[in-house]
Backbone as JSON Lines, residues from 0, in Angstrom:
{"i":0,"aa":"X","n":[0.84,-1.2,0.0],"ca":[0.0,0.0,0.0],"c":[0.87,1.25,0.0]}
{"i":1,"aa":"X","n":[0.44,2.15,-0.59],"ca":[1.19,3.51,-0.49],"c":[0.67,4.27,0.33]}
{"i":2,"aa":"X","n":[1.91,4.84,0.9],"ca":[1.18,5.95,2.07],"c":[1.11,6.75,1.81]}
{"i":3,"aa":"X","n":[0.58,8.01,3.01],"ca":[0.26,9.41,2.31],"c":[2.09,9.85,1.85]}
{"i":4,"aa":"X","n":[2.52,9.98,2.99],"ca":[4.17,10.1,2.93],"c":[5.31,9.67,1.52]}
{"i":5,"aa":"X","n":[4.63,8.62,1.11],"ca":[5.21,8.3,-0.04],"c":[4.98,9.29,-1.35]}
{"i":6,"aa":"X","n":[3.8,9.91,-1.35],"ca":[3.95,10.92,-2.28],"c":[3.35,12.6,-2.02]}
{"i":7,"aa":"X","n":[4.13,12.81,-0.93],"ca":[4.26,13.88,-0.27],"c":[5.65,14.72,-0.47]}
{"i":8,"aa":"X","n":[6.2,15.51,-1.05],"ca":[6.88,16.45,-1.15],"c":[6.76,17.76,-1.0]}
{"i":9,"aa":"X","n":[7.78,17.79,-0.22],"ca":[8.01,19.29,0.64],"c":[8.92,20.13,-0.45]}
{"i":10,"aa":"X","n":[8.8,21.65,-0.12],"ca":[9.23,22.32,-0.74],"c":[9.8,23.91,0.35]}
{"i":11,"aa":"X","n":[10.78,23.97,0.45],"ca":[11.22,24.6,1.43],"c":[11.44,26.34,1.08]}
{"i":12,"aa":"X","n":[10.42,27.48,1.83],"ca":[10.14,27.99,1.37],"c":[10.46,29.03,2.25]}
{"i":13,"aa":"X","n":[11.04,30.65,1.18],"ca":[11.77,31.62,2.59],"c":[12.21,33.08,1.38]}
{"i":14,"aa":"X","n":[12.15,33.7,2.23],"ca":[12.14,35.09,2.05],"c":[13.38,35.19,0.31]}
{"i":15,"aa":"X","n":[12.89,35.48,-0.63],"ca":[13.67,35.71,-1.78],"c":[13.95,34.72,-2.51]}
{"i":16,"aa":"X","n":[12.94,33.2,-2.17],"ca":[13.03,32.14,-2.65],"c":[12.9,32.2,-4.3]}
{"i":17,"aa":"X","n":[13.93,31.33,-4.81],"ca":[13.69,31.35,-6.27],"c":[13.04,31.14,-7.14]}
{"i":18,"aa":"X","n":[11.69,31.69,-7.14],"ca":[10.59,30.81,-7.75],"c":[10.46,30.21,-8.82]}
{"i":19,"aa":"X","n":[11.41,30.68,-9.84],"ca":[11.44,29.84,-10.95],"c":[12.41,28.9,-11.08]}
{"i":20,"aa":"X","n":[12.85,28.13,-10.23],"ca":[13.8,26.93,-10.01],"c":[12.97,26.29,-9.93]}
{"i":21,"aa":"X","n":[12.15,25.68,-9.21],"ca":[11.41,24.64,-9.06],"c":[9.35,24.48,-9.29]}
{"i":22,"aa":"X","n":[9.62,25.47,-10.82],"ca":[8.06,25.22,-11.33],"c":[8.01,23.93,-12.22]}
{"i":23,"aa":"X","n":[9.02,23.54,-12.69],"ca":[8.32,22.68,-13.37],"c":[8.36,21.5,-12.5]}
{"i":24,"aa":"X","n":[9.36,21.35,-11.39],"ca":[9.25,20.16,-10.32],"c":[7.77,19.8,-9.88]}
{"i":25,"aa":"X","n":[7.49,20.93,-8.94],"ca":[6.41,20.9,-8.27],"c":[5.48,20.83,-9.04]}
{"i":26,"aa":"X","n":[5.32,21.38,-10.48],"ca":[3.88,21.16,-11.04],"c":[3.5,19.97,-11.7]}
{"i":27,"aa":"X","n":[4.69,19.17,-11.99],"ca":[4.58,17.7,-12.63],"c":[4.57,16.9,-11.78]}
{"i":28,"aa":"X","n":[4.8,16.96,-10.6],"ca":[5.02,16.13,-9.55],"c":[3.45,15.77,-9.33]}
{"i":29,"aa":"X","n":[3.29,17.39,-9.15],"ca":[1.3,17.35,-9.04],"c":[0.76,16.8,-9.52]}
{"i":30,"aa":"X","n":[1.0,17.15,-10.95],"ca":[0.27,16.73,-12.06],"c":[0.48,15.07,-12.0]}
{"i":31,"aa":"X","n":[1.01,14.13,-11.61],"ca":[1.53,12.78,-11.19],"c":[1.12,12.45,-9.72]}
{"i":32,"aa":"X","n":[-0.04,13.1,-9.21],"ca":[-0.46,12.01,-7.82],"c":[0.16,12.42,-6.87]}
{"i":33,"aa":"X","n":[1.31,13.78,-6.29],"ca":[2.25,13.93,-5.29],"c":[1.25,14.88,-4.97]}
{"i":34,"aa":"X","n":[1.53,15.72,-3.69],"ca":[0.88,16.57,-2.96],"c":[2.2,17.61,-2.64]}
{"i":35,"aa":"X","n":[2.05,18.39,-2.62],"ca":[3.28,19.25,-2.77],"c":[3.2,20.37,-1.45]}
{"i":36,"aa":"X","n":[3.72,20.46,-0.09],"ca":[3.58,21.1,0.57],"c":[4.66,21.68,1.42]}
{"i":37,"aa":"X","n":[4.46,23.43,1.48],"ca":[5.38,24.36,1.55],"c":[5.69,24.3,2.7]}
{"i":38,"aa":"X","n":[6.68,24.64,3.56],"ca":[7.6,24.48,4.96],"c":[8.43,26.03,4.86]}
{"i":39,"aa":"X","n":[8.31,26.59,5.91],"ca":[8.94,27.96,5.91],"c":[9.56,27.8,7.17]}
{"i":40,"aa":"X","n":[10.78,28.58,7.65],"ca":[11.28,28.74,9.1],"c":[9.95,28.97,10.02]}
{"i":41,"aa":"X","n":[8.76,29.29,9.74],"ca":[8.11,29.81,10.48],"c":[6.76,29.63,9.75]}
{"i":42,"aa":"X","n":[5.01,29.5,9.89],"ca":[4.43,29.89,9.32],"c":[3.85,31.22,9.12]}
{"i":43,"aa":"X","n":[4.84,32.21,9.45],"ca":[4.37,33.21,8.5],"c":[4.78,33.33,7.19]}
{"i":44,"aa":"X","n":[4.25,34.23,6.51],"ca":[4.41,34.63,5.15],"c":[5.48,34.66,4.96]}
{"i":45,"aa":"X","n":[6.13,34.82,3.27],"ca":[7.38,34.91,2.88],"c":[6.76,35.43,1.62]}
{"i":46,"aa":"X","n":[8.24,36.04,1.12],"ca":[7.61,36.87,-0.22],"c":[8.93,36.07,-0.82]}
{"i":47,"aa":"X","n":[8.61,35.57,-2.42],"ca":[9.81,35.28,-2.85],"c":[10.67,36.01,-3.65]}
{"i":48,"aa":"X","n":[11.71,35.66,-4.53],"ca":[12.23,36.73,-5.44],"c":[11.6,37.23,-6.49]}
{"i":49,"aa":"X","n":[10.36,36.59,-6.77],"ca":[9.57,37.54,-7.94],"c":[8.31,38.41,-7.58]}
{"i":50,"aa":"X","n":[8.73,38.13,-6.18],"ca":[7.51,39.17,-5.81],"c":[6.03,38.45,-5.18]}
{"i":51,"aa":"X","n":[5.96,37.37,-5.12],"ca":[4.7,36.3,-4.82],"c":[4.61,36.0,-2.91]}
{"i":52,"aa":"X","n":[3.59,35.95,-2.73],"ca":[3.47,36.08,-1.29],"c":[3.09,34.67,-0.85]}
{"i":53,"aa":"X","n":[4.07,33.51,-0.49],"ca":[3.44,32.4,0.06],"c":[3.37,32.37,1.58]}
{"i":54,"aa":"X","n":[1.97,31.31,2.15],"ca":[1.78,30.89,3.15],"c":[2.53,30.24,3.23]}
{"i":55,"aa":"X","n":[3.23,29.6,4.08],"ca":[3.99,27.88,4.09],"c":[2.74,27.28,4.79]}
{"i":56,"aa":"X","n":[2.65,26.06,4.68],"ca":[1.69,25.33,4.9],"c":[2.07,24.53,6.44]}
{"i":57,"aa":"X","n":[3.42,24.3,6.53],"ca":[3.91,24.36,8.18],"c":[5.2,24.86,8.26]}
{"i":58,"aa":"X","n":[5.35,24.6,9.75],"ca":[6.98,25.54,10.06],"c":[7.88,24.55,9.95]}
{"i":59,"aa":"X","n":[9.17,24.75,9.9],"ca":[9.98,23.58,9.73],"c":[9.85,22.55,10.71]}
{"i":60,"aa":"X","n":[10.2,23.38,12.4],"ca":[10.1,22.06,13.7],"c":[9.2,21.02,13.01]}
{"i":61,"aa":"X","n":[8.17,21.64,12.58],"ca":[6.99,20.46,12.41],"c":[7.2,19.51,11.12]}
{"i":62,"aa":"X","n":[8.87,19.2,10.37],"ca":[8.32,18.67,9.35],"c":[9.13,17.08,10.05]}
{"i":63,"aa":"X","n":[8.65,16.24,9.61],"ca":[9.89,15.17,9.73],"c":[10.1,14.42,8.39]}
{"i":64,"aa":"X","n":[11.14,13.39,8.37],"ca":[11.41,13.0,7.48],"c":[10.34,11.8,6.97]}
{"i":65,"aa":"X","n":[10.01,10.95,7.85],"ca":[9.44,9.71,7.59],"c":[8.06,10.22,6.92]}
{"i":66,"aa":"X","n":[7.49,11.45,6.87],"ca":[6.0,12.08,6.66],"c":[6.46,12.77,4.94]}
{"i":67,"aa":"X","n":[7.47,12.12,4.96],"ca":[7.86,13.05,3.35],"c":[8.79,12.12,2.16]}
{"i":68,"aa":"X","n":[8.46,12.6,1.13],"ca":[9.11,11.67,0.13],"c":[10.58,12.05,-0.86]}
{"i":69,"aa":"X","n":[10.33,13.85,-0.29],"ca":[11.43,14.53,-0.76],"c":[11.28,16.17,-0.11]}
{"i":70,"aa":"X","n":[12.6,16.73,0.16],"ca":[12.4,18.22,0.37],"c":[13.11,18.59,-0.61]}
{"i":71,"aa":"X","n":[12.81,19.69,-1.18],"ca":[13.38,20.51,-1.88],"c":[13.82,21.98,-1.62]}
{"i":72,"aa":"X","n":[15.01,21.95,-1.6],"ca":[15.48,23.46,-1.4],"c":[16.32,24.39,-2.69]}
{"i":73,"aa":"X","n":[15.24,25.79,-2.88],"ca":[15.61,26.64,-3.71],"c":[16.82,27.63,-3.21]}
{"i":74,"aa":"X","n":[17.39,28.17,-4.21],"ca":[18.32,29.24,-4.04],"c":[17.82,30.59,-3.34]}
{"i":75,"aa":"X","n":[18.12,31.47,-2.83],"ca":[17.5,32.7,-2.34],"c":[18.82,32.86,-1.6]}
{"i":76,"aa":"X","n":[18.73,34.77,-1.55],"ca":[19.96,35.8,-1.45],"c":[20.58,35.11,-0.04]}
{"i":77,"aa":"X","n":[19.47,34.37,1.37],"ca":[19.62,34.26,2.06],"c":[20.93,33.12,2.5]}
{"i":78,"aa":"X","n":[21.51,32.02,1.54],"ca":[22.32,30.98,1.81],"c":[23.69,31.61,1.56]}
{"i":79,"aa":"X","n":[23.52,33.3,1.23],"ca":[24.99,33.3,1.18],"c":[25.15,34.95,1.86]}
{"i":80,"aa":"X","n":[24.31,34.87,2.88],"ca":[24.62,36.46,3.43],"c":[24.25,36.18,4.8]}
{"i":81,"aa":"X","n":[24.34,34.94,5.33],"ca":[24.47,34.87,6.85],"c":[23.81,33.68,7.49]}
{"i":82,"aa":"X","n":[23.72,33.14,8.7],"ca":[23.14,31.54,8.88],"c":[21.11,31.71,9.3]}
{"i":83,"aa":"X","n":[20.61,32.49,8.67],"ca":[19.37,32.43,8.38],"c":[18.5,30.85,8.07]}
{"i":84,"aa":"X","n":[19.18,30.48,7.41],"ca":[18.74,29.84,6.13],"c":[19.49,28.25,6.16]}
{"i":85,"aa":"X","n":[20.62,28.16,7.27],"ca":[21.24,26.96,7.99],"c":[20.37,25.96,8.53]}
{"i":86,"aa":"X","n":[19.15,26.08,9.23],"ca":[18.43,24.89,9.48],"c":[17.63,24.26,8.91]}
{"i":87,"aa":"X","n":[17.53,24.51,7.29],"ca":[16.72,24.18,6.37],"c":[18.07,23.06,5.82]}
{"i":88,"aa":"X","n":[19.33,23.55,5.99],"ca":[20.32,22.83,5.66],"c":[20.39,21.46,6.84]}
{"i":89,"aa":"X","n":[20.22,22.05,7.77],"ca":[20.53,20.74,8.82],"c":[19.25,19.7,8.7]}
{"i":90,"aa":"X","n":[17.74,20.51,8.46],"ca":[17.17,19.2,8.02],"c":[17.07,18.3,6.97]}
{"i":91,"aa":"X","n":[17.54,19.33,6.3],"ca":[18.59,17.79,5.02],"c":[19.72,17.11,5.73]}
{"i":92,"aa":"X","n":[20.28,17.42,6.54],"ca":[20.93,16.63,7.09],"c":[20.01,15.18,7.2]}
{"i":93,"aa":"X","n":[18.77,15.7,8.23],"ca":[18.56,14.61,8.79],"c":[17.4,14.0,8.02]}
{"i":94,"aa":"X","n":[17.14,14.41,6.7],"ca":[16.29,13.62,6.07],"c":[17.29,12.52,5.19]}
{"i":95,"aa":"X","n":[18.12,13.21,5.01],"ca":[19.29,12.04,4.38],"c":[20.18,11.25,5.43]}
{"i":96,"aa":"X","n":[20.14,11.51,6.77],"ca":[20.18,10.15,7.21],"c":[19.09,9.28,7.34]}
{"i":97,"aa":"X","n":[17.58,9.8,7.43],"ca":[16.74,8.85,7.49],"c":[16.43,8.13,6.16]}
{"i":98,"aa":"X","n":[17.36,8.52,5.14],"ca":[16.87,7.81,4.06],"c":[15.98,8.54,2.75]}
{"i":99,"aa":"X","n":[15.66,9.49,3.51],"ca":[14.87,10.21,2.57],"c":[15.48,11.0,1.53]}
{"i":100,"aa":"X","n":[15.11,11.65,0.17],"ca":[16.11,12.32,-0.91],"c":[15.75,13.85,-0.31]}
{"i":101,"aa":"X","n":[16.77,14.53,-0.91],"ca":[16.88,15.65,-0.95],"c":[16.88,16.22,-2.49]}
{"i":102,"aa":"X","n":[16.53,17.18,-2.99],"ca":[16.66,17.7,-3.88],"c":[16.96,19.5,-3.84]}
{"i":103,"aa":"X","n":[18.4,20.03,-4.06],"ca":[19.03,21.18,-3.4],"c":[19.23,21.66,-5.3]}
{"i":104,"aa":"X","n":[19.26,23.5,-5.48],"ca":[19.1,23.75,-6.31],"c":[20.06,25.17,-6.3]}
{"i":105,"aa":"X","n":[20.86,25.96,-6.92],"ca":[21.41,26.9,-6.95],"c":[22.02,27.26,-5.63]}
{"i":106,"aa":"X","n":[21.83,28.34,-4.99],"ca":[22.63,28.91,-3.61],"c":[21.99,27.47,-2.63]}
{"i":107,"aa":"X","n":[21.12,26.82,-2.4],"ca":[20.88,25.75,-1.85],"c":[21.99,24.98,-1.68]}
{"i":108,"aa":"X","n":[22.95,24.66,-2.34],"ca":[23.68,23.42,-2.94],"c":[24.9,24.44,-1.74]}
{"i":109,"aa":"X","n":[25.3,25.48,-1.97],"ca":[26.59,26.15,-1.1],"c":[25.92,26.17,0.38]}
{"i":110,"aa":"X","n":[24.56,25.81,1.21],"ca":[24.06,25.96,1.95],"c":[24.67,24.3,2.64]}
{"i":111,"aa":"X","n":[24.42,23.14,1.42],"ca":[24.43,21.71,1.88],"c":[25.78,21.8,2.2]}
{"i":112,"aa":"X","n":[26.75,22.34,1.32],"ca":[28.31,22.44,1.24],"c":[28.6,22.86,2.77]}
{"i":113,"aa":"X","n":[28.32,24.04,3.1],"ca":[28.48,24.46,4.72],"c":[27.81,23.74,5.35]}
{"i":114,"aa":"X","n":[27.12,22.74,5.59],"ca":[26.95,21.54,6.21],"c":[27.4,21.06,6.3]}
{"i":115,"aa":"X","n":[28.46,20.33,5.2],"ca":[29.09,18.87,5.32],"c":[28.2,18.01,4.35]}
{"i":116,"aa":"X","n":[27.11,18.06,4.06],"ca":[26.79,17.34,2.91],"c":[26.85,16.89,1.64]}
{"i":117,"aa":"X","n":[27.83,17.97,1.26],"ca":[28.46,17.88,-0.1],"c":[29.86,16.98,-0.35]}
{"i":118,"aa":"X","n":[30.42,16.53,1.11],"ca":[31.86,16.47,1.42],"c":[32.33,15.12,0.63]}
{"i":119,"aa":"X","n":[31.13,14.35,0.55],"ca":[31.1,12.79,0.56],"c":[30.55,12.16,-0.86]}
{"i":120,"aa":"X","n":[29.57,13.45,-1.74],"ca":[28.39,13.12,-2.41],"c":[28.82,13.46,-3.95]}
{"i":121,"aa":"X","n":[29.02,12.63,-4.7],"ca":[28.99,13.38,-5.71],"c":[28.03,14.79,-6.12]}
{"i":122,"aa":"X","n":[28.26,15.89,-6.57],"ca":[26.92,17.01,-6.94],"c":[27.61,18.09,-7.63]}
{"i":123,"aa":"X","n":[26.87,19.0,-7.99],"ca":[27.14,20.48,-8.9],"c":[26.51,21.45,-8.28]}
{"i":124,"aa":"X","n":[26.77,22.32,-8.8],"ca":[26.2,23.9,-8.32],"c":[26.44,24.86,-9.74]}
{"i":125,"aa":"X","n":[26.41,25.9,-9.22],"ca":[26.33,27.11,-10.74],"c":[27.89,27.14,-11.32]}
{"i":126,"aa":"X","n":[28.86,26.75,-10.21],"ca":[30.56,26.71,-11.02],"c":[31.38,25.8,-9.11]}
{"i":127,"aa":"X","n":[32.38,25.49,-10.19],"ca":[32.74,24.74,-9.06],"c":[33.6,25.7,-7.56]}
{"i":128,"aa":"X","n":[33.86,27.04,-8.1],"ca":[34.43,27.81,-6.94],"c":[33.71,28.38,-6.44]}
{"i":129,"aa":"X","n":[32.58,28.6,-6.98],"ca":[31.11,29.33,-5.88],"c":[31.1,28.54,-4.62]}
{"i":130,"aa":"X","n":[31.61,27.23,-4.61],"ca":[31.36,26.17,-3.8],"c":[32.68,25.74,-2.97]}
{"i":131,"aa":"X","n":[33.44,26.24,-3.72],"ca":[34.7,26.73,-3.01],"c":[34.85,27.1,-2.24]}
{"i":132,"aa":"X","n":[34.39,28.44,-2.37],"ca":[34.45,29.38,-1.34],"c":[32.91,28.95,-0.3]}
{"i":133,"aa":"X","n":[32.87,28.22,-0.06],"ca":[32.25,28.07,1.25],"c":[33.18,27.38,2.23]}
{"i":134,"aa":"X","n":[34.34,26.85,1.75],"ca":[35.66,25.85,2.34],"c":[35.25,25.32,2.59]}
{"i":135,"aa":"X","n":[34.52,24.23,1.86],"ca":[34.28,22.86,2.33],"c":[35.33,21.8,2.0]}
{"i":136,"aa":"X","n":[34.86,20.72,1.82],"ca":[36.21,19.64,1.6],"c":[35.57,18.56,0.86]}
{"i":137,"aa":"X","n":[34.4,19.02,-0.24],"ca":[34.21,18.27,-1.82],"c":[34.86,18.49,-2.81]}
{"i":138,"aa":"X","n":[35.2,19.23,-2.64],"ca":[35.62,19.43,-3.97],"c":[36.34,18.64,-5.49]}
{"i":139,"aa":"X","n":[36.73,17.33,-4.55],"ca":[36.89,16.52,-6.08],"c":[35.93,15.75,-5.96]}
{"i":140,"aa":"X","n":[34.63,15.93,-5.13],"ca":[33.18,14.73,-5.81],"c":[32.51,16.0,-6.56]}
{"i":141,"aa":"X","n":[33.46,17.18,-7.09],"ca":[32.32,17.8,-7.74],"c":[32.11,17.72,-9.2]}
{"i":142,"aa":"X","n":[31.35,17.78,-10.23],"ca":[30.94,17.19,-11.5],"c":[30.5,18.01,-12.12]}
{"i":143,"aa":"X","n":[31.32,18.4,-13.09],"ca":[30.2,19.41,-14.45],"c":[29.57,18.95,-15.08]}
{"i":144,"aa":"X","n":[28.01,19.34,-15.03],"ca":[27.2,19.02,-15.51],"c":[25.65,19.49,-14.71]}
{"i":145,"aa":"X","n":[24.7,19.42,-15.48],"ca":[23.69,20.06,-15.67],"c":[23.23,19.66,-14.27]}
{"i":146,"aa":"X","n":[22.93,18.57,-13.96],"ca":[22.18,18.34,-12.72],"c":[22.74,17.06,-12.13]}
{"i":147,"aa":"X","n":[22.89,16.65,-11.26],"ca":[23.36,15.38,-10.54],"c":[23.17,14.83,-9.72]}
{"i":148,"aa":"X","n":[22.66,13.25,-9.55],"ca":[22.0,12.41,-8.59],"c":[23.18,12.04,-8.38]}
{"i":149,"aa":"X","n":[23.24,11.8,-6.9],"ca":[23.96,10.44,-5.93],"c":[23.24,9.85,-5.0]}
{"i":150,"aa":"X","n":[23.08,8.81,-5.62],"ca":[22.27,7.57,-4.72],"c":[22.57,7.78,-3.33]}
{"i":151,"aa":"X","n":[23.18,7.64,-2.52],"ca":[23.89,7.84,-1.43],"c":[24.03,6.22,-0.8]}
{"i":152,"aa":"X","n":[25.05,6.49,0.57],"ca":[25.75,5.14,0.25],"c":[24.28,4.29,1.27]}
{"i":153,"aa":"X","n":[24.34,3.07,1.33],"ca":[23.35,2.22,2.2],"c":[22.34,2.91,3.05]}
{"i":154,"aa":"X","n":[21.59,3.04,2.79],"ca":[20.68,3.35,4.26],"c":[20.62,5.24,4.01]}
{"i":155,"aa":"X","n":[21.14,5.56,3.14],"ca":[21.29,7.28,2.77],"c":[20.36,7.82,2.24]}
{"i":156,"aa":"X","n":[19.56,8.62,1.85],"ca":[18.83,9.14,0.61],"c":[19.31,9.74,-0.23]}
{"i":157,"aa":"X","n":[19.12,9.7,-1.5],"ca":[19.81,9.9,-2.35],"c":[20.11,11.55,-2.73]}
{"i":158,"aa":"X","n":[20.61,12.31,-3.22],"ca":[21.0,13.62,-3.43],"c":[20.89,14.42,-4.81]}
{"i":159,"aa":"X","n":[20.14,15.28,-4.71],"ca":[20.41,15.87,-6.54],"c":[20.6,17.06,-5.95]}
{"i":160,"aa":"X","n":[21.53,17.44,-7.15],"ca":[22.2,19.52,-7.11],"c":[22.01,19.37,-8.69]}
{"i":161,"aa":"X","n":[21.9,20.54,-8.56],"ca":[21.38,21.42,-10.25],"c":[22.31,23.4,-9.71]}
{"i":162,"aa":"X","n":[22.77,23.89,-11.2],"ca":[23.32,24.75,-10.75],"c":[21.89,25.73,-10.97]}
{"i":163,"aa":"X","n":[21.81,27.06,-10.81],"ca":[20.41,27.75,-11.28],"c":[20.09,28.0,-12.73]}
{"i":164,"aa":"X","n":[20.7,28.03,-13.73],"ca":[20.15,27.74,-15.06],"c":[19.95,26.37,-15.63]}
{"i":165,"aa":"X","n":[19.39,25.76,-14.77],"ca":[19.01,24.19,-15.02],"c":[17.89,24.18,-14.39]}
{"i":166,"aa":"X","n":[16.6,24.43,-14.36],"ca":[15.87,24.35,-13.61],"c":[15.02,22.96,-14.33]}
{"i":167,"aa":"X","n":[15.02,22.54,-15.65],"ca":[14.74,21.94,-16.18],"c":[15.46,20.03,-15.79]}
{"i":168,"aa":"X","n":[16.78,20.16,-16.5],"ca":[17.2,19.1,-15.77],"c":[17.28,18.74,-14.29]}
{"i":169,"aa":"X","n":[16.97,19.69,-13.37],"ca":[17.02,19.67,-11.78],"c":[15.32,18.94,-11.7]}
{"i":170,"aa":"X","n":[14.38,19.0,-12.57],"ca":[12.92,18.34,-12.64],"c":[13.55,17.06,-12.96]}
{"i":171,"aa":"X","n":[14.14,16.9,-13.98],"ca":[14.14,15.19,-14.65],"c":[15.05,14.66,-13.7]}
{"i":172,"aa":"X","n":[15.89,15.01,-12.44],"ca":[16.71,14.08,-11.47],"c":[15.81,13.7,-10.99]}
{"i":173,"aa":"X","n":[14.98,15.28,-10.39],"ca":[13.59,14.04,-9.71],"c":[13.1,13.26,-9.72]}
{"i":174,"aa":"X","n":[12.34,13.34,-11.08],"ca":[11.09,12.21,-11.67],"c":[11.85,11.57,-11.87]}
{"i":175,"aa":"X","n":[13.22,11.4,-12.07],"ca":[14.11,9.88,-12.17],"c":[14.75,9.25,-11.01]}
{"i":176,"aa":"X","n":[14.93,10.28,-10.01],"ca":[14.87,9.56,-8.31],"c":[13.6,8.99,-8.12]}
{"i":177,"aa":"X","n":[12.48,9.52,-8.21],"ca":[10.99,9.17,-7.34],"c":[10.55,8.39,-8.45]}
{"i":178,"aa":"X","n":[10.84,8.04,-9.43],"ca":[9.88,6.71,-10.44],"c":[8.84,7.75,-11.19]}
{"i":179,"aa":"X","n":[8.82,9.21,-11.08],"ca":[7.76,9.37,-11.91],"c":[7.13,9.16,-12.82]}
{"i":180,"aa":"X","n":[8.46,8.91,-14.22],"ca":[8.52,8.81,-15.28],"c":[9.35,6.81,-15.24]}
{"i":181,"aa":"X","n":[8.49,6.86,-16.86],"ca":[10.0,5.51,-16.93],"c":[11.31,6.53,-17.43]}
{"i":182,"aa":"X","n":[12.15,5.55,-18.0],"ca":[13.19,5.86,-18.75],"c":[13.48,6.49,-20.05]}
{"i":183,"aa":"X","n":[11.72,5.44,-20.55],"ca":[11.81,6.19,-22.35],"c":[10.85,7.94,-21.73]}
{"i":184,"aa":"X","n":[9.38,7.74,-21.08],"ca":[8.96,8.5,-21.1],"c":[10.03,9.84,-20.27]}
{"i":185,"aa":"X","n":[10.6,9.99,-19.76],"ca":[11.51,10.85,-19.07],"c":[12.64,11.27,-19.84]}
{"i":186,"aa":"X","n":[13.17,10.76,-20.71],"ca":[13.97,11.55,-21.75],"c":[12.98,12.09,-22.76]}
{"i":187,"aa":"X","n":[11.83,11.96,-23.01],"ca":[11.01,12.24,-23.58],"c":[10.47,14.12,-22.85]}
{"i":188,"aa":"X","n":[10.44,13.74,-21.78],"ca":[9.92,15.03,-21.14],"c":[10.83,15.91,-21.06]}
{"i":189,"aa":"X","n":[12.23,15.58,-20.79],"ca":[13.46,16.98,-20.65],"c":[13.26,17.0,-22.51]}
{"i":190,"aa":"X","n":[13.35,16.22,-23.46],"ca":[13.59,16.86,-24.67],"c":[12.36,17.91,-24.86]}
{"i":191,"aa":"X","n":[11.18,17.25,-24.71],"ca":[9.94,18.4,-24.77],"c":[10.49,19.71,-24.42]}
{"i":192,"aa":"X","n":[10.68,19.94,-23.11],"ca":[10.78,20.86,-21.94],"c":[12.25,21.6,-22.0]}
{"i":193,"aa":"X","n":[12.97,21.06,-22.29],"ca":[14.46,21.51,-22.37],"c":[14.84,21.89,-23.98]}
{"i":194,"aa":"X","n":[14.57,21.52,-24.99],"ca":[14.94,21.64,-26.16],"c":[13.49,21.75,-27.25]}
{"i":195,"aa":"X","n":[11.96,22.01,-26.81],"ca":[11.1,22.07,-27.84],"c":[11.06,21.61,-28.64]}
{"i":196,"aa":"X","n":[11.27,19.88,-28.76],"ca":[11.16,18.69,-29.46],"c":[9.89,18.03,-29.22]}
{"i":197,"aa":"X","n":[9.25,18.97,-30.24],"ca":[7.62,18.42,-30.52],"c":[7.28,16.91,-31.03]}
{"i":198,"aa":"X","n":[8.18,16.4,-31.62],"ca":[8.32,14.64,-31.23],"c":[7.92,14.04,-30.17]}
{"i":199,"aa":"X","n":[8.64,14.83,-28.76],"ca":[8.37,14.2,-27.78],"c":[7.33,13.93,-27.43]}
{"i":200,"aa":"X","n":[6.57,15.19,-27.13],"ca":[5.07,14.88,-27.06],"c":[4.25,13.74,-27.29]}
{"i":201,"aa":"X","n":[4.47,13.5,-28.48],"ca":[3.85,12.11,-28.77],"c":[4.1,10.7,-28.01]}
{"i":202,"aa":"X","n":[5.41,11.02,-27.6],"ca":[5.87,9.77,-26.83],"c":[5.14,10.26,-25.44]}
{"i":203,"aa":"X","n":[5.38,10.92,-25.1],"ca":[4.24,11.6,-23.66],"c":[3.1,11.06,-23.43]}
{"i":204,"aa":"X","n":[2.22,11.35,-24.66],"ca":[0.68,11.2,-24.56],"c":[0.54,9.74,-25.49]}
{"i":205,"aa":"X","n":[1.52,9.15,-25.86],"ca":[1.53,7.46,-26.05],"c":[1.39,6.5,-25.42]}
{"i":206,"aa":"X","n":[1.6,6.81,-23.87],"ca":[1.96,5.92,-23.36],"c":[1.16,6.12,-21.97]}
């Protein structure tokens, strides 16, 4: 049986959040049976970087890992102008020891780095010295390229980083961590979505 938890994804949500990093995540996810719900330091309001006023739907204390199938954390001014924005990092900590994935996206990814989460994991960000300069000690699991899963080792949840002009391939790690898609249909959807290969489509609505 599937639980509610199994297709429950969080989306971690805070003052200058990047809203266009993670639209096409959250809306296909939807659009696929997930429930998509916002987590802020706090439940008050937050305004993000384009100007949009979200509720979070709870505060962080209240999220845990076992009640979720993935968190996702966007970029915003906040991961690199002071420790605001650090305990959104530490509960990726502890959703990836319970096993659960994380999915980290632009300034997010230098947030996991000042954790220690990056130290061990293969991943990317927007260039490899943005990530540098947080002095961490990944720096040779780091990988050019568009977006990047690491399974993580036994008992871990697995990890994706995307730098911020990938908002596209940072969707297809997902749906290829969580089973959204198969294999054919999911290269099918980044070509749609990433390159306007009206071919694809057909393979989309084929199947």
């Amino acid at each position: 049986m599937t639980s509610s938890s199994d297709r429950t994804a969080h989306l971690a949500v805070y003052d200058t959040f990047a809203d266009w990093e993670t639209g096409h995540t959250t809306a296909h996810l939807a659009q696929n049976g997930y429930t998509v719900r916002t987590v802020g330091l706090t439940r008050e309001p937050v305004t993000t970087m384009g100007g949009l006023r979200i509720q979070p739907d709870l505060a962080l204390d209240e999220l845990r890992p076992q009640d979720s199938a993935l968190l996702i954390l966007t970029g915003a001014s906040g991961w690199d102008t002071g420790d605001t924005l650090a305990p959104f990092a530490r509960a990726a900590r502890g959703f990836l020891d319970a096993g659960v994935p994380v999915a980290a996206i632009c300034g997010a990814t230098a947030g996991l780095a000042r954790e220690g989460l990056l130290d061990d994991r293969a991943h990317t960000s927007a260039v490899s010295f943005y990530l540098a300069a947080t002095g961490y000690a990944g720096g040779a699991r780091y990988v050019d390229a568009d977006a990047v899963t690491d399974g993580g080792a036994a008992g871990g949840g697995g990890l994706i980083t995307a730098g911020p002009t990938e908002p596209v391939a940072f969707a297809r790690e997902v749906f290829g961590l969580l089973g959204v898609y198969d294999a054919k249909k999911l290269d099918a959807w980044y070509r749609l979505f990433h390159d306007s290969d009206a071919s694809a489509y057909e393979v989309l609505q084929g199947e």
